């Protein structure tokens, strides 16, 4: 592993709330509110949090599939938000995304061969015979066979469809892949096969991943480092083992306490969070987690904690660690 491949700096995305016949902007949904992190070549950064915490929006902002409200994203040192459309189109070959629902992302009217050929045609890579050879290679890479190429997406199981989705993403030899909840729509029995495939491909092809999921158990399996998000912010980020063994932020601790432990003798304390996640259109003042935090103090209601570095490259945004 060496140097950052991707640096996300203070990125924000606010969506306007429009009302009335004139569609007047009456407020903002702060989906992502000042997120920073970096991802080194060859590593996997996990991003976790409940629905609506901004993790998928962060993934899309990292690829500029959404235009940001503020901030910078540097890919190999270049700020992608400053690139012209053609430059962006070229760089997109290196940055790809795997979606949660492979069925929705595969064109049902195309055969698998045509689906895998499409990106090669769009980017004018190779000619007919070399593209067919590449399709064969891609099918093999994801554990499918040559004869699968003539079939249509509906003829496959969920796990196989996700393999096709992965093969399509690999077609252009990307450097960075955002895996946006790639196994959450799959049966539990299939999930580990797809996760293992992603790990194998990372080893073989030197890929870098951002792995987005709502459960810490899935992320633990694949990540070198993990960032925990709450209401559009990263509240804690650390090496995977460090976070699992020594989580500091009360929200991370609550998420961890919900992860099943295989040892029947061990009965870790379950931390049940009360109340709903507040609306990102009207987040609480001070620490955004204070309305649900079992350790809330007076300062938490008025002053927002910033991410601070603790020993062991462990960063946390909580007044208890100021
Ligand atoms: Fe809880 Fe306060 Fe820490 Fe926020 S800053 S997580 S409210 S203790």
XYZ file of N, CA, C and O in Angstrom, residues 50-53 230-232 251 273-280 284 288-289 291-292:
84
model
N -26.593 4.112 9.599
C -27.993 3.773 9.308
C -28.442 4.431 8.000
O -27.788 5.341 7.495
N -29.623 4.008 7.497
C -30.181 4.620 6.289
C -30.283 6.122 6.480
O -30.663 6.582 7.558
N -29.950 6.858 5.453
C -30.084 8.315 5.514
C -28.903 9.014 6.168
O -28.936 10.225 6.352
N -27.816 8.276 6.476
C -26.674 8.934 7.138
C -25.779 9.641 6.123
O -24.868 10.363 6.492
N -22.878 9.517 10.683
C -24.167 9.815 11.328
C -24.621 11.187 10.844
O -23.863 12.159 10.931
N -25.797 11.265 10.308
C -26.392 12.522 9.826
C -25.417 13.366 8.990
O -25.194 14.540 9.283
N -24.841 12.738 7.981
C -24.027 13.484 7.018
C -22.604 13.766 7.433
O -21.898 14.506 6.746
N -22.057 6.253 19.294
C -22.843 5.709 18.190
C -22.177 4.453 17.625
O -22.849 3.438 17.389
N -30.384 2.139 21.149
C -30.546 3.586 20.991
C -32.022 3.929 21.009
O -32.828 3.252 20.364
N -32.379 4.963 21.744
C -33.785 5.376 21.771
C -33.980 6.503 20.770
O -33.038 7.201 20.403
N -35.230 6.675 20.328
C -35.549 7.777 19.413
C -35.137 7.466 17.991
O -34.352 6.550 17.733
N -35.705 8.241 17.054
C -35.396 8.048 15.639
C -34.207 8.914 15.255
O -33.866 9.858 15.961
N -33.628 8.593 14.086
C -32.572 9.460 13.552
C -33.243 10.798 13.208
O -34.252 10.815 12.508
N -32.733 11.940 13.700
C -33.371 13.224 13.371
C -33.314 13.495 11.864
O -32.497 12.917 11.147
N -34.206 14.379 11.390
C -34.230 14.684 9.962
C -32.994 15.501 9.573
O -32.657 16.483 10.242
N -32.345 15.145 8.435
C -31.203 15.953 7.997
C -31.639 17.351 7.539
O -30.806 18.222 7.302
N -30.215 18.403 14.937
C -30.106 19.042 16.248
C -28.881 19.955 16.326
O -27.903 19.734 15.609
N -24.729 16.248 16.700
C -25.954 15.780 16.020
C -26.504 14.494 16.644
O -27.649 14.124 16.413
N -25.672 13.823 17.415
C -26.100 12.553 18.024
C -26.664 12.767 19.431
O -27.130 11.826 20.060
N -29.337 13.826 20.751
C -30.724 13.465 21.103
C -30.864 11.962 21.378
O -31.868 11.520 21.924
N -29.868 11.170 20.990
C -29.964 9.712 21.195
C -28.801 9.171 22.018
O -28.707 7.965 22.232
